[in-house]
């Protein structure tokens, strides 16, 4: 089966996008193809269609307009190196099929619109890892090579990622409508987003719309925290309305637990550090709320009060999701008042002992040796006894929620280096292992720990 494109985004006013023609490539070729995802989407016939997946096929593509706060500063952005092929409708679903790195668009500003093979393979691996963990995310269908050089600090091979998303509507899309267009544009966009993602909401009930987006984001960020994922660039243009994780740039999973960990080379202030992610989520949602003001009430004060009332519950929604997840991670089947403190104490101990985030929870789940948790472990065992759960029962449950295998920085880098040298096997093996991170196959056991990294891990975005 081939794609079944039924694009609805273009029903929005023309100021929300630009149509563009194909881009030039030299020697297009398929590097990575996600067979599982292709089958799910019913698009297996497209496997060899490298022209489509490099953006060089003769057809119209769409670059979407958006704005956003980047590290706190508001800017006009838009798809500078991405373009939508269309919305693929299958069974009861509709997903965007988007190319990233395919070339310049109307919104490229000074950029070349291209991407190097390294960052695209990185996004492919980590987005699929997130999916394997059961965390809402955009998916990766393919990585192709363009055969063109891309000029960064070093010359890289040009590559294009094919991204699959519930949509690419962002908080930044609303900011664009509100600050660059007008109230009608915000209403059109909100109606479109509600119909597409939250069809059960009452039409025109923008407060409920705001609440459901807020709740999705709170739950998403809680899930990141629970697996030690640092997004790295939580700019408002990288926050989706659907609640999917998007834009894997300088992101990474924590090895050693450090609550102030930043991986991004450009995040000098630590704005997007691990411990800050929940608060930044709230900051971004406040920017989202601001765009909705004219839809809520003609009287701005009334509108502000209504949205603030909803926003007030963000810390609680996040906290509840996080604590529920922590209870699962610790094997508790019931809720007790001391659970939050127990979870926090464990994290404090892990940080003090420089323990590996993933390994600690997994070792606790498997009953294998971990750094000395002494007193804490006694409290944990006592807590389980109180609810009448044996340690063994708890551990069985825990193994279903504490991954053994994550996309460890060391192995992601190894896969990228091999890909750059023309060998895609390392990436394929890694992605395969990450599909089911809760079960360890013998041949993937080496992925459970990180060989010591020679230097602190840093990643670069926008490359
Ligand atoms: P990102 O860091 O991928 O979220 O990108 C932030 C903004 O910069 C988006 O509007 C991108 O489209 C744009 N951008 C990033 N890299 C390039 C590039 N090489 N050429 C043109 N635009 C780019
Ligand atoms: Mg982005």
CSV table of C-alpha atoms and ligand atoms in Angstrom, one decimal:
chain,number,residue,atom,x,y,z
A,1,UNK,CA,0.0,0.0,0.0
A,2,UNK,CA,1.0,3.6,-0.7
A,3,UNK,CA,0.4,6.8,1.2
A,4,UNK,CA,-3.1,8.0,1.3
A,5,UNK,CA,-2.7,11.8,1.5
A,6,UNK,CA,-5.6,13.8,2.6
A,7,UNK,CA,-4.1,17.1,3.8
A,8,UNK,CA,-6.4,19.3,5.9
A,9,UNK,CA,-3.8,21.8,7.2
A,10,UNK,CA,-4.2,23.8,4.0
A,11,UNK,CA,-7.8,24.5,5.0
A,12,UNK,CA,-6.3,27.0,7.4
A,13,UNK,CA,-5.8,30.6,6.1
A,14,UNK,CA,-3.0,30.9,3.6
A,15,UNK,CA,-0.8,32.8,6.1
A,16,UNK,CA,-0.2,29.5,8.0
A,17,UNK,CA,2.0,28.0,5.3
A,18,UNK,CA,3.8,28.3,2.0
A,19,UNK,CA,3.8,25.8,-0.8
A,20,UNK,CA,7.2,24.8,-2.2
A,21,UNK,CA,8.4,22.6,-5.0
A,22,UNK,CA,11.0,19.8,-4.7
A,23,UNK,CA,14.5,20.3,-3.7
A,24,UNK,CA,17.7,19.3,-5.5
A,25,UNK,CA,19.6,16.2,-4.5
A,26,UNK,CA,22.6,14.5,-6.0
A,27,UNK,CA,22.5,10.8,-5.2
A,28,UNK,CA,19.5,10.0,-3.1
A,29,UNK,CA,19.6,6.7,-1.3
A,30,UNK,CA,17.7,5.0,1.6
A,31,UNK,CA,19.8,4.6,4.7
A,32,UNK,CA,17.3,3.5,7.4
A,33,UNK,CA,13.8,2.3,6.9
A,34,UNK,CA,11.4,1.5,9.8
A,35,UNK,CA,9.7,-1.6,8.6
A,36,UNK,CA,7.5,-2.0,11.7
A,37,UNK,CA,6.2,1.6,11.4
A,38,UNK,CA,5.7,1.2,7.7
A,39,UNK,CA,3.5,-1.8,8.2
A,40,UNK,CA,1.6,0.0,10.9
A,41,UNK,CA,1.0,2.9,8.5
A,42,UNK,CA,0.2,0.5,5.6
A,43,UNK,CA,2.9,2.1,3.4
A,44,UNK,CA,5.3,-0.7,2.7
A,45,UNK,CA,5.2,-0.1,-1.1
A,46,UNK,CA,7.0,3.2,-0.6
A,47,UNK,CA,10.2,1.6,0.6
A,48,UNK,CA,12.2,2.3,-2.5
A,49,UNK,CA,10.8,5.8,-3.1
A,50,UNK,CA,13.9,7.7,-2.3
A,51,UNK,CA,12.8,10.8,-4.4
A,52,UNK,CA,9.8,11.2,-2.1
A,53,UNK,CA,11.8,10.7,1.1
A,54,UNK,CA,14.5,13.2,0.1
A,55,UNK,CA,12.0,15.8,-1.0
A,56,UNK,CA,13.1,15.7,-4.6
A,57,UNK,CA,9.9,14.2,-6.1
A,58,UNK,CA,8.0,16.5,-8.4
A,59,UNK,CA,5.1,17.6,-6.2
A,60,UNK,CA,4.0,20.4,-3.9
A,61,UNK,CA,5.3,20.3,-0.3
A,62,UNK,CA,4.2,22.6,2.5
A,63,UNK,CA,6.4,24.6,4.9
A,64,UNK,CA,4.4,25.5,8.1
A,65,UNK,CA,4.6,28.9,9.7
A,66,UNK,CA,5.2,29.3,13.4
A,67,UNK,CA,7.0,31.5,15.9
A,68,UNK,CA,8.3,30.7,19.4
A,69,UNK,CA,10.3,31.6,22.4
A,70,UNK,CA,13.8,30.3,22.0
A,71,UNK,CA,15.6,30.3,25.3
A,72,UNK,CA,13.1,32.9,26.4
A,73,UNK,CA,13.3,35.2,23.4
A,74,UNK,CA,10.4,35.5,21.0
A,75,UNK,CA,11.2,35.0,17.3
A,76,UNK,CA,9.5,34.3,14.0
A,77,UNK,CA,10.5,30.8,13.0
A,78,UNK,CA,8.7,28.3,10.7
A,79,UNK,CA,9.8,25.2,8.9
A,80,UNK,CA,13.3,26.3,7.9
A,81,UNK,CA,14.5,22.9,7.1
A,82,UNK,CA,11.4,20.8,7.1
A,83,UNK,CA,8.5,20.3,4.8
A,84,UNK,CA,5.2,18.5,5.0
A,85,UNK,CA,4.6,15.9,2.3
A,86,UNK,CA,1.0,15.5,3.5
A,87,UNK,CA,-1.3,14.0,6.0
A,88,UNK,CA,-1.6,10.2,5.6
A,89,UNK,CA,-5.0,8.9,6.5
A,90,UNK,CA,-5.1,5.2,7.5
A,91,UNK,CA,-7.7,3.2,9.5
A,92,UNK,CA,-9.1,5.8,11.9
A,93,UNK,CA,-5.8,7.8,12.1
A,94,UNK,CA,-4.3,10.8,10.4
A,95,UNK,CA,-0.6,11.6,10.7
A,96,UNK,CA,1.7,14.2,9.2
A,97,UNK,CA,4.5,12.8,7.0
A,98,UNK,CA,7.2,15.4,7.2
A,99,UNK,CA,10.7,15.7,5.9
A,100,UNK,CA,13.5,17.3,8.0
A,101,UNK,CA,16.7,18.4,6.3
A,102,UNK,CA,15.4,18.5,2.8
A,103,UNK,CA,16.4,22.0,1.9
A,104,UNK,CA,15.5,25.7,2.0
A,105,UNK,CA,12.0,26.9,2.5
A,106,UNK,CA,10.4,30.3,2.8
A,107,UNK,CA,11.2,30.3,6.5
A,108,UNK,CA,14.9,29.3,6.3
A,109,UNK,CA,16.3,32.7,7.1
A,110,UNK,CA,20.1,32.4,6.8
A,111,UNK,CA,20.1,28.6,7.1
A,112,UNK,CA,20.7,26.1,4.3
A,113,UNK,CA,17.7,24.0,5.2
A,114,UNK,CA,19.8,20.9,5.2
A,115,UNK,CA,20.8,18.4,7.9
A,116,UNK,CA,23.8,16.1,8.4
A,117,UNK,CA,23.5,12.4,8.7
A,118,UNK,CA,24.6,12.4,12.4
A,119,UNK,CA,21.7,14.5,13.8
A,120,UNK,CA,19.1,12.7,11.6
A,121,UNK,CA,20.3,9.2,12.7
A,122,UNK,CA,20.2,10.6,16.3
A,123,UNK,CA,16.6,11.7,16.0
A,124,UNK,CA,15.7,8.4,14.4
A,125,UNK,CA,17.2,6.4,17.3
A,126,UNK,CA,16.0,8.4,20.2
A,127,UNK,CA,12.4,9.0,18.9
A,128,UNK,CA,12.1,5.2,18.4
A,129,UNK,CA,13.6,4.7,21.9
A,130,UNK,CA,10.9,6.9,23.3
A,131,UNK,CA,8.2,5.0,21.5
A,132,UNK,CA,9.7,1.7,22.8
A,133,UNK,CA,9.4,3.2,26.3
A,134,UNK,CA,5.7,3.9,25.7
A,135,UNK,CA,6.2,7.7,25.8
A,136,UNK,CA,4.2,9.8,23.3
A,137,UNK,CA,6.5,10.9,20.5
A,138,UNK,CA,6.8,11.7,16.9
A,139,UNK,CA,8.1,8.6,15.0
A,140,UNK,CA,10.8,8.1,12.4
A,141,UNK,CA,10.0,6.3,9.2
A,142,UNK,CA,13.2,6.7,7.3
A,143,UNK,CA,16.5,8.4,6.9
A,144,UNK,CA,17.8,9.0,3.4
A,145,UNK,CA,21.0,10.5,2.1
A,146,UNK,CA,20.9,13.3,-0.4
A,147,UNK,CA,24.4,12.8,-1.8
A,148,UNK,CA,25.0,16.5,-1.1
A,149,UNK,CA,27.6,17.9,1.3
A,150,UNK,CA,26.4,19.9,4.3
A,151,UNK,CA,28.7,22.5,5.6
A,152,UNK,CA,28.9,22.8,9.4
A,153,UNK,CA,32.1,22.9,11.5
A,154,UNK,CA,33.1,20.0,9.4
A,155,UNK,CA,31.7,18.9,6.1
A,156,UNK,CA,28.9,16.3,6.7
A,157,UNK,CA,26.9,14.1,4.4
A,158,UNK,CA,23.4,15.5,3.8
A,159,UNK,CA,20.5,13.4,5.1
A,160,UNK,CA,16.8,13.7,5.5
A,161,UNK,CA,14.6,12.3,8.2
A,162,UNK,CA,11.0,11.3,7.5
A,163,UNK,CA,9.1,12.2,10.6
A,164,UNK,CA,5.6,10.9,11.5
A,165,UNK,CA,3.6,13.0,13.9
A,166,UNK,CA,0.0,13.3,15.1
A,167,UNK,CA,0.5,16.8,13.7
A,168,UNK,CA,3.1,19.5,13.8
A,169,UNK,CA,0.9,22.0,15.6
A,170,UNK,CA,2.9,23.7,18.3
A,171,UNK,CA,2.5,26.2,21.1
A,172,UNK,CA,4.6,28.3,18.6
A,173,UNK,CA,1.9,27.9,15.9
A,174,UNK,CA,-0.5,29.6,18.3
A,175,UNK,CA,2.0,32.3,19.1
A,176,UNK,CA,2.4,33.0,15.4
A,177,UNK,CA,-1.3,33.3,15.0
A,178,UNK,CA,-1.7,35.6,18.0
A,179,UNK,CA,1.3,37.8,17.6
A,180,UNK,CA,1.8,37.9,13.8
A,181,UNK,CA,-1.8,37.4,12.6
A,182,UNK,CA,-5.0,38.2,14.5
A,183,UNK,CA,-7.7,36.9,16.7
A,184,UNK,CA,-9.6,35.2,13.9
A,185,UNK,CA,-6.5,33.3,13.0
A,186,UNK,CA,-6.2,32.1,16.6
A,187,UNK,CA,-9.8,31.0,16.5
A,188,UNK,CA,-9.3,29.2,13.2
A,189,UNK,CA,-6.3,27.4,14.5
A,190,UNK,CA,-7.8,26.5,17.8
A,191,UNK,CA,-10.9,25.1,16.1
A,192,UNK,CA,-8.7,23.1,13.7
A,193,UNK,CA,-6.5,21.8,16.5
A,194,UNK,CA,-9.5,20.8,18.6
A,195,UNK,CA,-11.2,19.0,15.7
A,196,UNK,CA,-8.0,17.2,14.8
A,197,UNK,CA,-6.7,16.2,18.2
A,198,UNK,CA,-9.5,16.5,20.7
A,199,UNK,CA,-12.7,15.9,18.8
A,200,UNK,CA,-14.7,14.9,21.9
A,201,UNK,CA,-14.4,18.5,23.3
A,202,UNK,CA,-17.4,20.7,22.9
A,203,UNK,CA,-16.8,23.0,20.0
A,204,UNK,CA,-15.8,26.5,21.1
A,205,UNK,CA,-14.9,25.4,24.6
A,206,UNK,CA,-11.4,26.9,24.5
A,207,UNK,CA,-10.9,26.5,28.3
A,208,UNK,CA,-11.3,22.8,28.0
A,209,UNK,CA,-9.0,22.8,25.1
A,210,UNK,CA,-6.4,24.6,27.1
A,211,UNK,CA,-6.8,22.2,30.0
A,212,UNK,CA,-6.5,19.1,28.0
A,213,UNK,CA,-3.3,20.3,26.2
A,214,UNK,CA,-1.9,21.3,29.6
A,215,UNK,CA,-2.7,17.9,31.1
A,216,UNK,CA,-1.1,16.1,28.2
A,217,UNK,CA,2.0,18.1,28.6
A,218,UNK,CA,2.2,17.6,32.3
A,219,UNK,CA,1.9,13.9,31.9
A,220,UNK,CA,4.4,13.9,29.1
A,221,UNK,CA,7.0,15.8,31.1
A,222,UNK,CA,6.4,13.5,34.1
A,223,UNK,CA,7.2,10.5,31.8
A,224,UNK,CA,10.4,12.2,30.7
A,225,UNK,CA,11.4,12.7,34.3
A,226,UNK,CA,10.7,9.1,35.2
A,227,UNK,CA,13.1,7.7,32.6
A,228,UNK,CA,15.7,10.4,33.0
A,229,UNK,CA,15.2,12.1,29.7
A,230,UNK,CA,16.5,15.6,29.1
A,231,UNK,CA,14.9,17.2,26.0
A,232,UNK,CA,17.5,19.9,25.8
A,233,UNK,CA,15.5,22.6,23.8
A,234,UNK,CA,12.1,23.1,25.4
A,235,UNK,CA,11.4,26.2,23.3
A,236,UNK,CA,7.8,26.9,22.8
A,237,UNK,CA,8.1,25.9,19.1
A,238,UNK,CA,9.1,22.4,20.3
A,239,UNK,CA,6.0,21.9,22.4
A,240,UNK,CA,3.2,20.1,20.6
A,241,UNK,CA,-0.5,20.6,20.9
A,242,UNK,CA,-1.0,16.8,20.5
A,243,UNK,CA,1.2,16.0,23.6
A,244,UNK,CA,3.9,14.2,21.6
A,245,UNK,CA,7.6,14.7,22.3
A,246,UNK,CA,9.1,16.5,19.3
A,247,UNK,CA,12.4,17.7,17.9
A,248,UNK,CA,15.2,15.6,19.2
A,249,UNK,CA,18.2,17.9,19.0
A,250,UNK,CA,20.6,18.1,22.0
A,251,UNK,CA,18.6,15.6,24.0
A,252,UNK,CA,19.8,12.6,26.0
A,253,UNK,CA,19.0,10.2,28.7
A,254,UNK,CA,20.9,10.6,31.9
A,255,UNK,CA,23.6,8.1,32.7
A,256,UNK,CA,24.7,9.1,36.2
A,257,UNK,CA,21.9,10.9,38.0
A,258,UNK,CA,22.5,14.6,38.2
A,259,UNK,CA,19.4,16.7,38.7
A,260,UNK,CA,21.1,19.8,37.1
A,261,UNK,CA,22.3,17.9,34.0
A,262,UNK,CA,22.3,19.8,30.7
A,263,UNK,CA,23.6,18.1,27.5
A,264,UNK,CA,23.1,21.0,25.1
A,265,UNK,CA,26.3,22.9,24.2
A,266,UNK,CA,24.3,26.2,23.8
A,267,UNK,CA,22.4,26.0,27.1
A,268,UNK,CA,24.9,27.9,29.1
A,269,UNK,CA,22.5,28.9,31.8
A,270,UNK,CA,21.0,25.5,32.3
A,271,UNK,CA,17.5,26.8,31.4
A,272,UNK,CA,16.5,23.3,30.1
A,273,UNK,CA,18.3,21.2,32.7
A,274,UNK,CA,16.6,18.0,34.0
A,275,UNK,CA,15.3,19.4,37.2
A,276,UNK,CA,13.9,22.5,35.4
A,277,UNK,CA,11.8,20.7,32.8
A,278,UNK,CA,8.5,20.6,34.8
A,279,UNK,CA,8.8,24.3,35.5
A,280,UNK,CA,9.6,25.2,31.9
A,281,UNK,CA,6.6,23.1,30.8
A,282,UNK,CA,4.5,25.5,33.0
A,283,UNK,CA,6.3,28.6,31.5
A,284,UNK,CA,5.6,27.4,28.0
A,285,UNK,CA,1.9,26.7,28.8
A,286,UNK,CA,1.6,30.2,30.2
A,287,UNK,CA,2.7,31.5,26.8
A,288,UNK,CA,0.1,29.2,25.2
A,289,UNK,CA,-2.5,30.5,27.5
A,290,UNK,CA,-1.7,34.1,26.5
A,291,UNK,CA,-2.4,33.3,22.9
A,292,UNK,CA,-5.9,32.1,23.8
A,293,UNK,CA,-6.9,35.2,25.8
A,294,UNK,CA,-9.1,36.7,23.0
A,295,UNK,CA,-11.0,33.5,22.6
A,296,UNK,CA,-11.9,33.2,26.3
A,297,UNK,CA,-13.5,36.5,27.0
A,298,UNK,CA,-13.8,40.0,25.6
A,299,UNK,CA,-12.8,41.3,29.0
A,300,UNK,CA,-9.1,40.5,29.2
A,301,UNK,CA,-9.1,40.4,33.0
A,302,UNK,CA,-11.9,37.9,33.0
A,303,UNK,CA,-10.0,35.8,30.4
A,304,UNK,CA,-6.8,36.0,32.4
A,305,UNK,CA,-8.5,34.9,35.6
A,306,UNK,CA,-10.2,31.9,33.8
A,307,UNK,CA,-6.9,30.7,32.3
A,308,UNK,CA,-5.0,31.2,35.5
A,309,UNK,CA,-7.5,29.1,37.3
A,310,UNK,CA,-6.6,26.2,35.0
A,311,UNK,CA,-2.9,26.9,35.0
A,312,UNK,CA,-2.9,26.8,38.8
A,313,UNK,CA,-3.5,23.1,38.7
A,314,UNK,CA,-0.5,22.4,36.5
A,315,UNK,CA,1.9,21.6,39.3
A,316,UNK,CA,-0.6,19.2,40.9
A,317,UNK,CA,-1.4,17.4,37.6
A,318,UNK,CA,2.4,17.1,37.0
A,319,UNK,CA,3.0,16.0,40.6
A,320,UNK,CA,0.3,13.4,40.5
A,321,UNK,CA,1.5,11.9,37.3
A,322,UNK,CA,5.1,11.9,38.5
A,323,UNK,CA,4.1,10.3,41.9
A,324,UNK,CA,1.9,7.7,40.2
A,325,UNK,CA,4.8,6.8,37.9
A,326,UNK,CA,7.3,6.7,40.9
A,327,UNK,CA,4.9,4.3,42.7
A,328,UNK,CA,5.0,2.0,39.7
A,329,UNK,CA,8.8,2.3,39.5
A,330,UNK,CA,9.1,1.3,43.1
A,331,UNK,CA,6.5,-1.5,42.9
A,332,UNK,CA,3.8,0.0,45.1
A,333,UNK,CA,0.4,-1.2,44.2
A,334,UNK,CA,-1.3,1.2,46.6
A,335,UNK,CA,-0.8,4.9,47.6
A,336,UNK,CA,0.5,5.9,50.9
A,337,UNK,CA,1.4,9.4,52.2
A,338,UNK,CA,5.1,8.6,52.6
A,339,UNK,CA,5.6,7.6,49.0
A,340,UNK,CA,6.7,11.0,47.7
A,341,UNK,CA,9.3,11.4,50.4
A,342,UNK,CA,10.6,7.8,49.8
A,343,UNK,CA,11.0,8.5,46.0
A,344,UNK,CA,12.7,11.8,46.7
A,345,UNK,CA,15.0,10.3,49.2
A,346,UNK,CA,16.1,7.7,46.7
A,347,UNK,CA,16.8,10.3,44.1
A,348,UNK,CA,18.9,12.3,46.6
A,349,UNK,CA,20.9,9.2,47.5
A,350,UNK,CA,21.4,8.4,43.8
A,351,UNK,CA,22.7,11.8,43.2
A,352,UNK,CA,25.0,11.7,46.2
A,353,UNK,CA,26.4,8.4,45.1
A,354,UNK,CA,26.6,9.3,41.4
A,355,UNK,CA,24.5,6.3,40.6
A,356,UNK,CA,23.3,5.5,37.1
A,357,UNK,CA,19.6,6.4,36.8
A,358,UNK,CA,18.4,3.5,34.7
A,359,UNK,CA,20.6,0.9,36.3
A,360,UNK,CA,19.5,1.8,39.9
A,361,UNK,CA,15.8,1.3,39.2
A,362,UNK,CA,16.4,-1.8,37.1
A,363,UNK,CA,18.7,-3.3,39.7
A,364,UNK,CA,16.1,-2.7,42.4
A,365,UNK,CA,13.6,-4.4,40.1
A,366,UNK,CA,15.8,-7.4,39.5
A,367,UNK,CA,17.1,-7.7,43.0
A,368,UNK,CA,20.7,-7.4,41.9
A,369,UNK,CA,23.5,-5.6,43.7
A,370,UNK,CA,23.4,-1.8,43.6
A,371,UNK,CA,25.3,0.9,45.4
A,372,UNK,CA,24.6,0.9,49.1
A,373,UNK,CA,21.0,2.0,49.6
A,374,UNK,CA,21.1,0.7,53.2
A,375,UNK,CA,18.5,2.4,55.3
A,376,UNK,CA,16.5,3.5,52.4
A,377,UNK,CA,16.1,-0.1,51.2
A,378,UNK,CA,14.9,-1.1,54.6
A,379,UNK,CA,12.2,1.6,54.5
A,380,UNK,CA,11.2,0.4,51.0
A,381,UNK,CA,10.9,-3.2,52.1
A,382,UNK,CA,8.8,-2.1,55.1
A,383,UNK,CA,6.6,0.0,52.9
A,384,UNK,CA,5.9,-3.0,50.6
A,385,UNK,CA,5.2,-5.2,53.7
A,386,UNK,CA,2.6,-2.6,54.9
A,387,UNK,CA,0.6,-3.1,51.7
A,388,UNK,CA,1.1,-6.9,51.9
A,389,UNK,CA,3.2,-7.1,48.8
A,390,UNK,CA,6.3,-9.3,48.7
A,391,UNK,CA,9.5,-8.0,47.3
A,392,UNK,CA,9.3,-10.6,44.6
A,393,UNK,CA,5.8,-9.5,43.5
A,394,UNK,CA,6.8,-5.9,43.5
A,395,UNK,CA,9.9,-6.7,41.4
A,396,UNK,CA,7.8,-8.5,38.8
A,397,UNK,CA,5.7,-5.4,38.3
A,398,UNK,CA,8.8,-3.1,38.4
A,399,UNK,CA,10.5,-4.9,35.6
A,400,UNK,CA,7.6,-3.9,33.4
A,401,UNK,CA,8.1,-0.2,34.0
A,402,UNK,CA,11.8,0.2,34.7
A,403,UNK,CA,13.7,-0.2,31.4
A,404,UNK,CA,16.8,-2.2,31.2
A,405,UNK,CA,17.9,-0.7,28.0
A,406,UNK,CA,17.8,3.0,27.1
A,407,UNK,CA,19.4,4.9,24.3
A,408,UNK,CA,22.7,5.4,26.1
A,409,UNK,CA,24.8,8.2,24.9
A,410,UNK,CA,27.8,6.0,24.3
A,411,UNK,CA,25.9,3.7,22.0
A,412,UNK,CA,24.0,6.5,20.3
A,413,UNK,CA,27.4,8.1,19.5
A,414,UNK,CA,28.8,4.8,18.3
A,415,UNK,CA,25.9,4.3,16.0
A,416,UNK,CA,26.2,7.8,14.6
A,417,UNK,CA,29.9,7.4,14.0
A,418,UNK,CA,29.4,4.1,12.1
A,419,UNK,CA,26.6,5.7,10.1
A,420,UNK,CA,28.8,8.5,9.1
A,421,UNK,CA,31.4,5.9,8.0
A,422,UNK,CA,28.7,4.2,5.8
A,423,UNK,CA,27.7,1.4,8.2
A,424,UNK,CA,24.1,1.5,9.3
A,425,UNK,CA,24.1,-1.8,11.2
A,426,UNK,CA,25.0,-0.4,14.6
A,427,UNK,CA,22.0,2.0,14.4
A,428,UNK,CA,19.7,-0.8,13.3
A,429,UNK,CA,20.7,-3.1,16.1
A,430,UNK,CA,20.3,-0.4,18.7
A,431,UNK,CA,16.9,0.6,17.4
A,432,UNK,CA,15.9,-3.1,17.4
A,433,UNK,CA,16.9,-3.5,21.1
A,434,UNK,CA,15.1,-0.3,22.1
A,435,UNK,CA,11.8,-1.5,20.7
A,436,UNK,CA,11.3,-3.6,23.8
A,437,UNK,CA,13.5,-2.0,26.5
A,438,UNK,CA,11.9,-4.0,29.4
A,439,UNK,CA,13.1,-7.4,28.1
A,440,UNK,CA,16.8,-8.0,27.6
A,441,UNK,CA,17.8,-10.4,24.9
A,442,UNK,CA,21.2,-12.0,25.4
A,443,UNK,CA,22.7,-10.3,22.3
A,444,UNK,CA,21.6,-6.9,23.6
A,445,UNK,CA,22.8,-7.3,27.2
A,446,UNK,CA,25.9,-5.1,26.5
A,447,UNK,CA,23.6,-2.1,26.1
A,448,UNK,CA,22.6,-2.2,29.8
A,449,UNK,CA,25.6,-0.2,31.0
A,450,UNK,CA,27.6,2.7,29.7
A,451,UNK,CA,31.3,2.2,29.1
A,452,UNK,CA,32.9,5.3,30.8
A,453,UNK,CA,32.7,8.2,28.5
A,454,UNK,CA,36.1,9.9,27.9
A,455,UNK,CA,34.6,13.4,28.4
A,456,UNK,CA,31.3,14.8,29.6
A,457,UNK,CA,28.6,14.3,27.1
A,458,UNK,CA,27.6,17.3,25.0
A,459,UNK,CA,25.2,17.5,22.1
A,460,UNK,CA,24.6,20.2,19.5
A,461,UNK,CA,21.4,21.3,18.0
A,462,UNK,CA,20.4,23.0,14.7
A,463,UNK,CA,23.0,21.0,12.9
B,1,LIG,P1,15.2,23.4,15.9
B,1,LIG,O1,16.5,23.7,16.7
B,1,LIG,O2,15.4,22.2,15.0
B,1,LIG,O3,14.0,23.3,16.7
B,1,LIG,O4,15.1,24.6,14.9
B,1,LIG,C1,14.7,25.9,15.3
B,1,LIG,C2,14.4,26.7,14.1
B,1,LIG,O5,15.5,26.9,13.2
B,1,LIG,C3,13.3,26.1,13.2
B,1,LIG,O6,12.5,27.1,12.7
B,1,LIG,C4,14.1,25.4,12.1
B,1,LIG,O7,13.4,25.3,11.0
B,1,LIG,C5,15.3,26.4,12.0
B,1,LIG,N1,16.5,25.7,11.4
B,1,LIG,C6,17.3,24.9,12.1
B,1,LIG,N2,18.3,24.5,11.3
B,1,LIG,C7,18.2,25.1,10.1
B,1,LIG,C8,18.9,25.0,8.9
B,1,LIG,N3,19.9,24.3,8.7
B,1,LIG,N4,18.4,25.8,7.9
B,1,LIG,C9,17.3,26.5,8.0
B,1,LIG,N5,16.6,26.6,9.2
B,1,LIG,C10,17.0,25.9,10.2
B,2,LIG,MG1,12.1,22.9,16.5
